[in-house]
Coordinates of C-alpha atoms and ligand atoms in Angstrom, one line a residue:
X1 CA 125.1 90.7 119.2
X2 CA 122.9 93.7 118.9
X3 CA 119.2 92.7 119.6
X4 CA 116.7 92.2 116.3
X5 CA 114.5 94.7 115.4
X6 CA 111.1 93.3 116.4
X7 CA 107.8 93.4 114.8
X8 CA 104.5 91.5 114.1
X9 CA 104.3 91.3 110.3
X10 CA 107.5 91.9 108.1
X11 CA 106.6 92.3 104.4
X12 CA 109.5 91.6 102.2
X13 CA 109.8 93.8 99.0
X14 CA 108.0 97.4 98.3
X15 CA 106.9 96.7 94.9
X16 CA 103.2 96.0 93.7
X17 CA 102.0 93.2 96.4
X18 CA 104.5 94.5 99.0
X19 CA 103.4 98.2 99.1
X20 CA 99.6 96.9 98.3
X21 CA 99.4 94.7 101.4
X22 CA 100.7 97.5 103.7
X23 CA 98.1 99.6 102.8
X24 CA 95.7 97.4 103.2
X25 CA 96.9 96.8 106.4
X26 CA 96.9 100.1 107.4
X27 CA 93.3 100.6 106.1
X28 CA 92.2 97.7 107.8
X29 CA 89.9 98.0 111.1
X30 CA 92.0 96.0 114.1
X31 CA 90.2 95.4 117.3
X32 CA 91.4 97.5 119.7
X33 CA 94.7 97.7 121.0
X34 CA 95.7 95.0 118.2
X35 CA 96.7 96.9 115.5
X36 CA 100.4 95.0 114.3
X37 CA 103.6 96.9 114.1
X38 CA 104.4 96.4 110.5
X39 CA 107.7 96.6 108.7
X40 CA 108.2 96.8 105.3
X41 CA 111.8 96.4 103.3
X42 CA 112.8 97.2 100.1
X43 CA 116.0 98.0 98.5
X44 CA 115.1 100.7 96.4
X45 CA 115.0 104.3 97.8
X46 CA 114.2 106.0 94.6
X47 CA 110.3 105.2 93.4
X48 CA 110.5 105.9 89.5
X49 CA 108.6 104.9 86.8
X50 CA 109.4 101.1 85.7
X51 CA 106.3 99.9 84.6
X52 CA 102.6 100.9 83.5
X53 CA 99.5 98.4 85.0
X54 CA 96.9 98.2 83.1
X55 CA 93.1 96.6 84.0
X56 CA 89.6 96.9 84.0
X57 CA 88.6 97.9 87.2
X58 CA 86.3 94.9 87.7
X59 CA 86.5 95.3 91.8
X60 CA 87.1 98.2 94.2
X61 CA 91.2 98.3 94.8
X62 CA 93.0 101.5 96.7
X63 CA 94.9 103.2 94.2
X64 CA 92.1 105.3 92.0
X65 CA 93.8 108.1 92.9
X66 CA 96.9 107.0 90.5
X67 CA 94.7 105.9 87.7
X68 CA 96.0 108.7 84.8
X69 CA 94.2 107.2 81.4
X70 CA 91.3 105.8 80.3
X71 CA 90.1 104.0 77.1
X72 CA 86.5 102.9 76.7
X73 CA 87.9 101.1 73.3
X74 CA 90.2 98.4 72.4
X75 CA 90.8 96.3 69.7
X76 CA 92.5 93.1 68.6
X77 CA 94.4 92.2 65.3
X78 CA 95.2 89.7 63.5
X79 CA 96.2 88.8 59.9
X80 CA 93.3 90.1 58.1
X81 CA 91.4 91.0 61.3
X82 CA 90.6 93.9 63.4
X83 CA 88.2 93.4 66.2
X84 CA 86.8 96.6 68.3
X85 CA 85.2 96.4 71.4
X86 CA 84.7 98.4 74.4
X87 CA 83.2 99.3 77.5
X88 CA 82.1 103.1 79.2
X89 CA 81.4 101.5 82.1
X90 CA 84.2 99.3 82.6
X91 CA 86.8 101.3 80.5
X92 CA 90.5 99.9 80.7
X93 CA 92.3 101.7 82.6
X94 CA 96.3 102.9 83.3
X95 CA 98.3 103.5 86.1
X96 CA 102.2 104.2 85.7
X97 CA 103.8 102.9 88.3
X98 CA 105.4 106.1 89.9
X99 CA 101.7 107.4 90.4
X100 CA 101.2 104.2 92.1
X101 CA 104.1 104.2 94.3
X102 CA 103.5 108.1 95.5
X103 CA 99.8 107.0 96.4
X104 CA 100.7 103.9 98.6
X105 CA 104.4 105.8 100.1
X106 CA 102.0 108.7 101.1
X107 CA 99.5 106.9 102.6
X108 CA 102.5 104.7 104.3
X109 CA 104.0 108.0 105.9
X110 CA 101.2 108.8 107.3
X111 CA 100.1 105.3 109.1
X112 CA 101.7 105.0 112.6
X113 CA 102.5 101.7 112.7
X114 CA 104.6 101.0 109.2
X115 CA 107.7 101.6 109.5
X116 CA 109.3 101.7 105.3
X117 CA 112.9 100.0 105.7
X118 CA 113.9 101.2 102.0
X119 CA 117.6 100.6 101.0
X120 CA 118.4 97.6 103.0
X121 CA 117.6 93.8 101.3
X122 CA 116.9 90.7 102.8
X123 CA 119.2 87.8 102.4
X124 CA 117.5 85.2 104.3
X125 CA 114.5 84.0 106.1
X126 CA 114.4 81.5 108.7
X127 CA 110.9 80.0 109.8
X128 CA 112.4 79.3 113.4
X129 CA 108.8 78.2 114.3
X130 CA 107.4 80.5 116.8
X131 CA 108.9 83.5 115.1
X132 CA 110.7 83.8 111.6
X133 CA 114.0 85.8 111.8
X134 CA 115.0 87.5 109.0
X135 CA 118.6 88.8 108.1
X136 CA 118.6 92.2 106.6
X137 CA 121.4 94.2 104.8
X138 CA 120.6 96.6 107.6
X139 CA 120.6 94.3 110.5
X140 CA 118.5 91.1 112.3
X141 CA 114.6 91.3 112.0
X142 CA 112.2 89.3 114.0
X143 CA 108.5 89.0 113.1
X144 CA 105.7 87.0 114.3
X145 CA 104.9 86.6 110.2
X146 CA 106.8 87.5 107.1
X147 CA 104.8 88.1 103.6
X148 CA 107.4 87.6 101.0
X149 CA 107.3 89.5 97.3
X150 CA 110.8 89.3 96.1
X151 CA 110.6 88.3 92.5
X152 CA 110.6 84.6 92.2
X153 CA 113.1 83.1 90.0
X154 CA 112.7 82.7 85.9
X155 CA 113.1 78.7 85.2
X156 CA 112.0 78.6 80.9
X157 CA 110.7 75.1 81.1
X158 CA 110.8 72.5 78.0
X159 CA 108.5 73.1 75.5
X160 CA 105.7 70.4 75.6
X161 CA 107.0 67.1 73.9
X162 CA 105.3 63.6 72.8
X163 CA 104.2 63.2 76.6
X164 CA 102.3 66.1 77.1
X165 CA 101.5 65.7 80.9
X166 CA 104.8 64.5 81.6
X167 CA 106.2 68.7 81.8
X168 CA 104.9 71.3 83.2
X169 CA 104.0 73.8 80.7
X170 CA 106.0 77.3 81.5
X171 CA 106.4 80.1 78.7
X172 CA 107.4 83.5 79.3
X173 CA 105.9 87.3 78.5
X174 CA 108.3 88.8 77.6
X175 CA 107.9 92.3 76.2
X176 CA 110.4 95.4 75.9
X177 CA 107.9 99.0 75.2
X178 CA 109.0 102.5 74.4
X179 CA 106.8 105.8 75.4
X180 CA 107.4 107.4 72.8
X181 CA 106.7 111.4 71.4
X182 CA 106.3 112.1 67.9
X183 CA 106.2 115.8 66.0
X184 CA 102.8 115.4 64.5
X185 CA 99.3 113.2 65.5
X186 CA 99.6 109.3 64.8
X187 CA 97.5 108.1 67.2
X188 CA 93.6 107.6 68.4
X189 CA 94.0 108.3 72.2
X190 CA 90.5 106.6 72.5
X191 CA 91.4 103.1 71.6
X192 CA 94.1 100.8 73.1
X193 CA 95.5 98.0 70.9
X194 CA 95.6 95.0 73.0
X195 CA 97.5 92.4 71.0
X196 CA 98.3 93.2 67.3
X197 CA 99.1 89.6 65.8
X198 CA 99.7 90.9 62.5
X199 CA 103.2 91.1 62.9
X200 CA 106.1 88.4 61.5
X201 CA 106.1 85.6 64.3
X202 CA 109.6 84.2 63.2
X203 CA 110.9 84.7 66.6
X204 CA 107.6 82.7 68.3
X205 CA 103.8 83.9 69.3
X206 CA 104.8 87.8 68.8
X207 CA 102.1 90.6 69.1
X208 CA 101.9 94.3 69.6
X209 CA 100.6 96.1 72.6
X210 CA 99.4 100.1 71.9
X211 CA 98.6 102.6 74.3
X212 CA 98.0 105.9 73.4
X213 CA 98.2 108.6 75.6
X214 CA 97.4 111.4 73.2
X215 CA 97.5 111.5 69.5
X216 CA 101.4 112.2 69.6
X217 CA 102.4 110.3 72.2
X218 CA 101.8 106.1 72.9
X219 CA 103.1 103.4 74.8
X220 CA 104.2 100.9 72.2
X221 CA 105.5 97.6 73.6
X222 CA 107.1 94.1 71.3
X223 CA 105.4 91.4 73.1
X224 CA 106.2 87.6 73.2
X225 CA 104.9 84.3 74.9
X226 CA 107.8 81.9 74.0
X227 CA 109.8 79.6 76.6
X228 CA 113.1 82.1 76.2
X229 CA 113.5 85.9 76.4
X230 CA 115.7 88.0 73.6
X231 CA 118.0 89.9 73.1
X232 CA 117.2 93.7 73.5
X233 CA 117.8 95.1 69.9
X234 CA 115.6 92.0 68.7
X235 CA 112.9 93.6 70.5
X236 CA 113.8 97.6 69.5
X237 CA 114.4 96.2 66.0
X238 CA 110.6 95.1 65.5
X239 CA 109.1 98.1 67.7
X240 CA 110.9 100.8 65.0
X241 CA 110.0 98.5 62.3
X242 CA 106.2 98.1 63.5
X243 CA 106.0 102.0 64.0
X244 CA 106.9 102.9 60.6
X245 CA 104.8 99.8 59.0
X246 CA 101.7 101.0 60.9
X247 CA 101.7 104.7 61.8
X248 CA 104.1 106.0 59.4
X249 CA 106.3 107.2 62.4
X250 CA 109.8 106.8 61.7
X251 CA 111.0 110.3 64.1
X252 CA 110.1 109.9 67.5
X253 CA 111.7 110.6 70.6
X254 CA 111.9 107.6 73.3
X255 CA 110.7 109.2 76.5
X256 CA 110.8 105.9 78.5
X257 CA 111.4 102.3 78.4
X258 CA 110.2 99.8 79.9
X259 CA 110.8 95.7 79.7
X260 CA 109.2 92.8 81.9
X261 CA 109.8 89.4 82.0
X262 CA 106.1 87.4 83.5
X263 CA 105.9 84.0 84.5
X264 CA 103.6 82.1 82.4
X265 CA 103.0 78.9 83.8
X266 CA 100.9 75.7 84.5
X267 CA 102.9 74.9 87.8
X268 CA 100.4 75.4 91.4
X269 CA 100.9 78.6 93.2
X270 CA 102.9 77.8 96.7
X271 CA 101.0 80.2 98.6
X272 CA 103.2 79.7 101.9
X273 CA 107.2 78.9 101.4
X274 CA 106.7 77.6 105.5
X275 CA 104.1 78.0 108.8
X276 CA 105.3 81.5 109.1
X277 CA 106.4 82.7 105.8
X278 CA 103.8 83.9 103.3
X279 CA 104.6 84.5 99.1
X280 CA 102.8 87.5 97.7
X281 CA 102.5 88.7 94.2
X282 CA 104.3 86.8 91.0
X283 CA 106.1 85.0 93.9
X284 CA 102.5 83.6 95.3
X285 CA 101.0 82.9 91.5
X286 CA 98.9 86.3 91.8
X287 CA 99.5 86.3 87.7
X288 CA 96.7 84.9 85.5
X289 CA 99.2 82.2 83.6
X290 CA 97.9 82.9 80.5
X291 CA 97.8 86.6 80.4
X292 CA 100.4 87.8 82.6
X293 CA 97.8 90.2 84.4
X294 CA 98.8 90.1 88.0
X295 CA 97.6 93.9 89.3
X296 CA 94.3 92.9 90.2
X297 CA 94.4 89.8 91.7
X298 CA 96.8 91.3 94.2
X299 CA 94.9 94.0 94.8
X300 CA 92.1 91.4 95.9
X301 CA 94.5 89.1 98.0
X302 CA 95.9 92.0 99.7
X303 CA 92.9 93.3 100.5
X304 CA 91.6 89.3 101.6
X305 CA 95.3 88.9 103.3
X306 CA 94.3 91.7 105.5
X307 CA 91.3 91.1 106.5
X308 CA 91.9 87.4 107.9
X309 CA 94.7 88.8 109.9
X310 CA 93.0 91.8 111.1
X311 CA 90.3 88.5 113.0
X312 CA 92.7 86.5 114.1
X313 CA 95.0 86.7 117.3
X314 CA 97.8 89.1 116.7
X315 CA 100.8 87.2 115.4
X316 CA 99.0 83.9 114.4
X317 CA 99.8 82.5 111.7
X318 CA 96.3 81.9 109.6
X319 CA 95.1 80.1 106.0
X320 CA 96.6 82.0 103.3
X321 CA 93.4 83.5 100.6
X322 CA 94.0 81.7 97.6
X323 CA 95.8 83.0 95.2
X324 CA 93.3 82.4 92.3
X325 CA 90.1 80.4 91.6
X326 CA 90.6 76.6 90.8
X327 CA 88.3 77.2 87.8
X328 CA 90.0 80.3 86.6
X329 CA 93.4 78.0 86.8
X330 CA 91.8 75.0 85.3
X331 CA 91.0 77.4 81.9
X332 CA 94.3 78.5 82.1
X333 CA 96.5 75.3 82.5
X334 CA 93.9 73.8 79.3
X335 CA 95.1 77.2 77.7
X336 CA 98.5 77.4 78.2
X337 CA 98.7 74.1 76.9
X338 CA 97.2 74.8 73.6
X339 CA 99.0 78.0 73.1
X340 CA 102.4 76.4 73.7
X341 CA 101.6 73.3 71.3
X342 CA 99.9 75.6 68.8
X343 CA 101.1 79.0 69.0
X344 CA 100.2 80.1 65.2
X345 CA 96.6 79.6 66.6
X346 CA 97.0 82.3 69.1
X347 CA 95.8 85.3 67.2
X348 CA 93.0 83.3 65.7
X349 CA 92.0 82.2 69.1
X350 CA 92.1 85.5 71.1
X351 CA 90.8 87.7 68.1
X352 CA 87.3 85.0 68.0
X353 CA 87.5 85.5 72.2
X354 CA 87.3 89.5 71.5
X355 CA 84.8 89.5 68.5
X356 CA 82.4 86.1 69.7
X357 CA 81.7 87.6 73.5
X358 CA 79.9 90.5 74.9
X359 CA 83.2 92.6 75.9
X360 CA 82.0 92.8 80.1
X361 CA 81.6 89.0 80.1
X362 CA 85.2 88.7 78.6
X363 CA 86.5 91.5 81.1
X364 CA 84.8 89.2 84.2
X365 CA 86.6 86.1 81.8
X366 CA 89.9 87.9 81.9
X367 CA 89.9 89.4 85.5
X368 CA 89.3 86.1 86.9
X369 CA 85.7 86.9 87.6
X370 CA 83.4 84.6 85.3
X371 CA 81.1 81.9 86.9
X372 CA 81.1 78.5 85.7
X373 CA 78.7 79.5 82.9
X374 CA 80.4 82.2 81.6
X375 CA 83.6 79.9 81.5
X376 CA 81.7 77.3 79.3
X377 CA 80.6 80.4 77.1
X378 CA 84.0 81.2 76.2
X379 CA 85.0 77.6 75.8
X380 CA 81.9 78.0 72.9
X381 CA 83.6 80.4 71.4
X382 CA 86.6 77.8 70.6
X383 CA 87.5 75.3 68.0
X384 CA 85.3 72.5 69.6
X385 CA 87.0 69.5 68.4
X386 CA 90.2 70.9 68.7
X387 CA 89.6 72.3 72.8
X388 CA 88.6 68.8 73.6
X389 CA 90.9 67.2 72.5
X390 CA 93.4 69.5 74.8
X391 CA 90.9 69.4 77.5
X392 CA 91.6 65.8 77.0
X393 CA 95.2 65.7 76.8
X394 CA 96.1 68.4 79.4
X395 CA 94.0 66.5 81.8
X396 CA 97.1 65.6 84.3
X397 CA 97.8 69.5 84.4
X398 CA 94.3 71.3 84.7
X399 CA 93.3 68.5 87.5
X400 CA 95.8 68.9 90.0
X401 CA 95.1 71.6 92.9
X402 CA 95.6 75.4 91.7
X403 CA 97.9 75.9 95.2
X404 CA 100.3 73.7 96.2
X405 CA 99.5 72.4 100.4
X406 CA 102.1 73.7 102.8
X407 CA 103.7 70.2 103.5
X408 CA 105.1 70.1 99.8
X409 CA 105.7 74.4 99.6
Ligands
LIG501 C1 107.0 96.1 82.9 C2 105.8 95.3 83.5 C3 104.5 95.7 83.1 C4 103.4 95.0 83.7 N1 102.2 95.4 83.3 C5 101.1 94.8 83.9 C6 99.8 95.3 83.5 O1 99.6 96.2 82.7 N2 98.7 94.7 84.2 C7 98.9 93.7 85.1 O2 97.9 93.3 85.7 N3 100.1 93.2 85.4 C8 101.2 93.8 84.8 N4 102.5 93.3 85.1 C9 102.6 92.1 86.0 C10 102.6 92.4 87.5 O3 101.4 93.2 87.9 C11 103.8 93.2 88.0 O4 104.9 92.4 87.7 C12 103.8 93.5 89.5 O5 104.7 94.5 89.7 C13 104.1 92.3 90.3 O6 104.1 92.7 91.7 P1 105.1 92.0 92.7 O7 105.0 92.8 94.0 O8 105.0 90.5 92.7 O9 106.6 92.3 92.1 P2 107.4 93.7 92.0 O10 106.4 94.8 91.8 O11 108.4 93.5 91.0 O12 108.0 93.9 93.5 C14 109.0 93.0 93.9 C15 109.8 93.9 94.9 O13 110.8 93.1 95.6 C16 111.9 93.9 95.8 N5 113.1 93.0 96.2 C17 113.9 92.3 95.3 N6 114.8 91.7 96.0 C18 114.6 91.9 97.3 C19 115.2 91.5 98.5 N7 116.3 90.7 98.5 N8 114.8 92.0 99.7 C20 113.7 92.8 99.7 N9 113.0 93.2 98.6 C21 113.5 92.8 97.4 C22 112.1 94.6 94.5 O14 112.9 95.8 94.6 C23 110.6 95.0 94.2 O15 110.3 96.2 94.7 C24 103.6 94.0 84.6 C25 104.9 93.6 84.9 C26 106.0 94.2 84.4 C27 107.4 93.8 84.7

């Protein structure tokens, strides 16, 4: 048998927490003579652009060099609403995902003691207790630790019934966008359109997401938060049809396409799958549940996930960051289960968050960044009577732990 490749920490997956937490790594200061070897393995060789993050840049994270847009104004529609709000100081911001990938591969190269495995997949990982072996579609691995981002898998639960803390609560994002060029201006490059309710909802909670990137050329995405995805000319249908109902625009040329599929659920986040064996990003619960946002947060855990390991013992397993606050997950589990029981108050509910709140309190609100306070000021800005009553109801969900403890991971 030919001998395992050998390493400290093996990160599993090159996408957004896999190539984050390398570079973290490799930014990290080790005590001497105990920086890790580090391997990281991904199947793709080719880096192209699959996806745009967007976020307000509420914490310091590593990739402002790939951030390429900026809008200090957004608003929020629904029927018979427009809300506008913004921010100079904390405008959201944009970074497509090849700018991202050629920031973190560079810095990657560079850093002696990554090595990038790209075009080979793992197939499985074996906590064998003092080491985890991993098999590769390029051969054995052996790390001391393994940090695992491969996408975890898409379960639609039931929608909530009679019993409403008998089920878990689990919806999807679902979205399919178009960047798109048109022959003349239709857009305000200054302003992002969040959510745009004001669409037909036949198919479930449906909204709109614009970004403009100059005033002949946007990012226009069909959103939905329902338990089941669609089929793709369902989505395409309604992005043509919401083009030429809003901006006129009925010649455009698609430029790129882009479609994701996010968790969005009330289950805990299972930090560690064993002792040795780490999840990371969507597979570790890095997404806010009722959002989808996950850029940030991993960011923060990467940057958290490096820094315990750089003070422990080289190779030692340690206590996972968590994943997200328990009072950030509390909101959302209470959320999540309002939405999915009411989704025609949705717009209502998110167009009040956007027009009731100063916009950098509802940034901290949205980045998983408001104190306890702040939380009880957005829960203000609610239907009282009806929010109790959920906080009520969706009291088996919202009480349990936001992480699940290693024994039952
Ligand atoms: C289209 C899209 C747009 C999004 N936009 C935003 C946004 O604007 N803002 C925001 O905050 N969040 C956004 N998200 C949510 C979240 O930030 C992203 O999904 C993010 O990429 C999650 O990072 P990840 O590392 O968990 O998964 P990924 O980035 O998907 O990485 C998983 C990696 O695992 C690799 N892999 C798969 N199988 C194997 C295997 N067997 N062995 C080894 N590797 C494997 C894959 O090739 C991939 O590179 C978006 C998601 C999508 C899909």
């Amino acid at each position: 048998m030919v001998s395992p490749v050998e390493v400290d920490l093996a990160i599993i997956g090159g996408g957004c927490a896999g190539l984050s937490l390398a570079v973290e790594l490799a930014a990290a200061e080790w005590p001497p003579g105990q920086r890790p070897r580090v391997a990281l393995i991904e199947p793709r060789t080719d880096f192209v652009r699959d996806r745009t993050w967007c976020f307000w840049p509420v914490i310091p994270h590593a990739f402002d060099a790939a951030i390429r847009a900026r809008w200090p104004r957004w608003e929020v529609r629904a029927p018979g609403r427009q809300v506008i709000r913004g921010s100079s100081r904390l405008p959201y911001v944009q970074i497509p995902a090849d700018a991202f990938y050629e920031v973190a591969l560079g810095r990657l190269r560079a850093a002696p003691n990554v090595e990038l495995l790209l075009g080979g997949a793992v197939h499985e990982i074996v906590d064998a207790g003092d080491h985890v072996a991993l098999e590769t579609s390029a051969g054995h691995l052996r790390a001391a630790l393994a940090f695992d981002s491969r996408p975890p898998p898409i379960a639609p639960g039931p929608a909530p019934d009679h019993d409403p803390d008998a089920t878990e609560v689990t919806l999807l994002q679902h979205f399919v966008g178009w960047e798109i060029a048109c022959d003349r201006p239709c857009f305000d490059p200054t302003m992002a359109t969040l959510m745009d309710f004001a669409v037909p909802q036949g198919d479930g909670l449906h909204f709109f997401y614009v970004l403009p990137q100059a005033a002949d050329r946007a990012l226009v995405e069909a959103t939905y938060f329902t338990p089941t995805t669609l089929p793709t000319a369902t989505y395409e249908a309604r992005i043509r049809d919401y083009l030429g109902r809003r901006f006129g625009v009925r010649d455009f040329a698609i430029e790129l396409r882009e479609r994701g599929v996010i968790p969005m659920s009330s289950a805990p986040a299972r930090p560690r799958a064993s002792p040795r064996v780490y999840n990371i990003g969507l597979r570790g619960g890095l997404a806010k549940a009722s959002t989808g946002y996950a850029f940030l947060a991993i960011q923060a855990h990467a940057r958290a996930l490096a820094g315990r390991l750089a003070r422990a013992p080289r190779g030692a397993p340690i206590a996972p960051p968590p994943a997200r606050s328990e009072l950030a997950v509390a909101m959302d589990r209470v959320f999540l289960s309002h939405v999915a029981r009411h989704p025609e108050r949705a717009p209502g509910l998110f167009a009040d968050l956007f027009e009731r709140l100063p916009p950098e309190l509802l940034i901290r609100f949205l980045s998983d960044r408001a104190t306890p306070l702040e939380c009880l000021r957005v829960m203000s800005t609610t239907p009282l009577a009806a929010m109790t009553r959920e906080v009520i109801r969706s009291r088996g969900r919202w009480l349990r732990p936001a992480t699940l403890p290693l024994a039952d991971a």
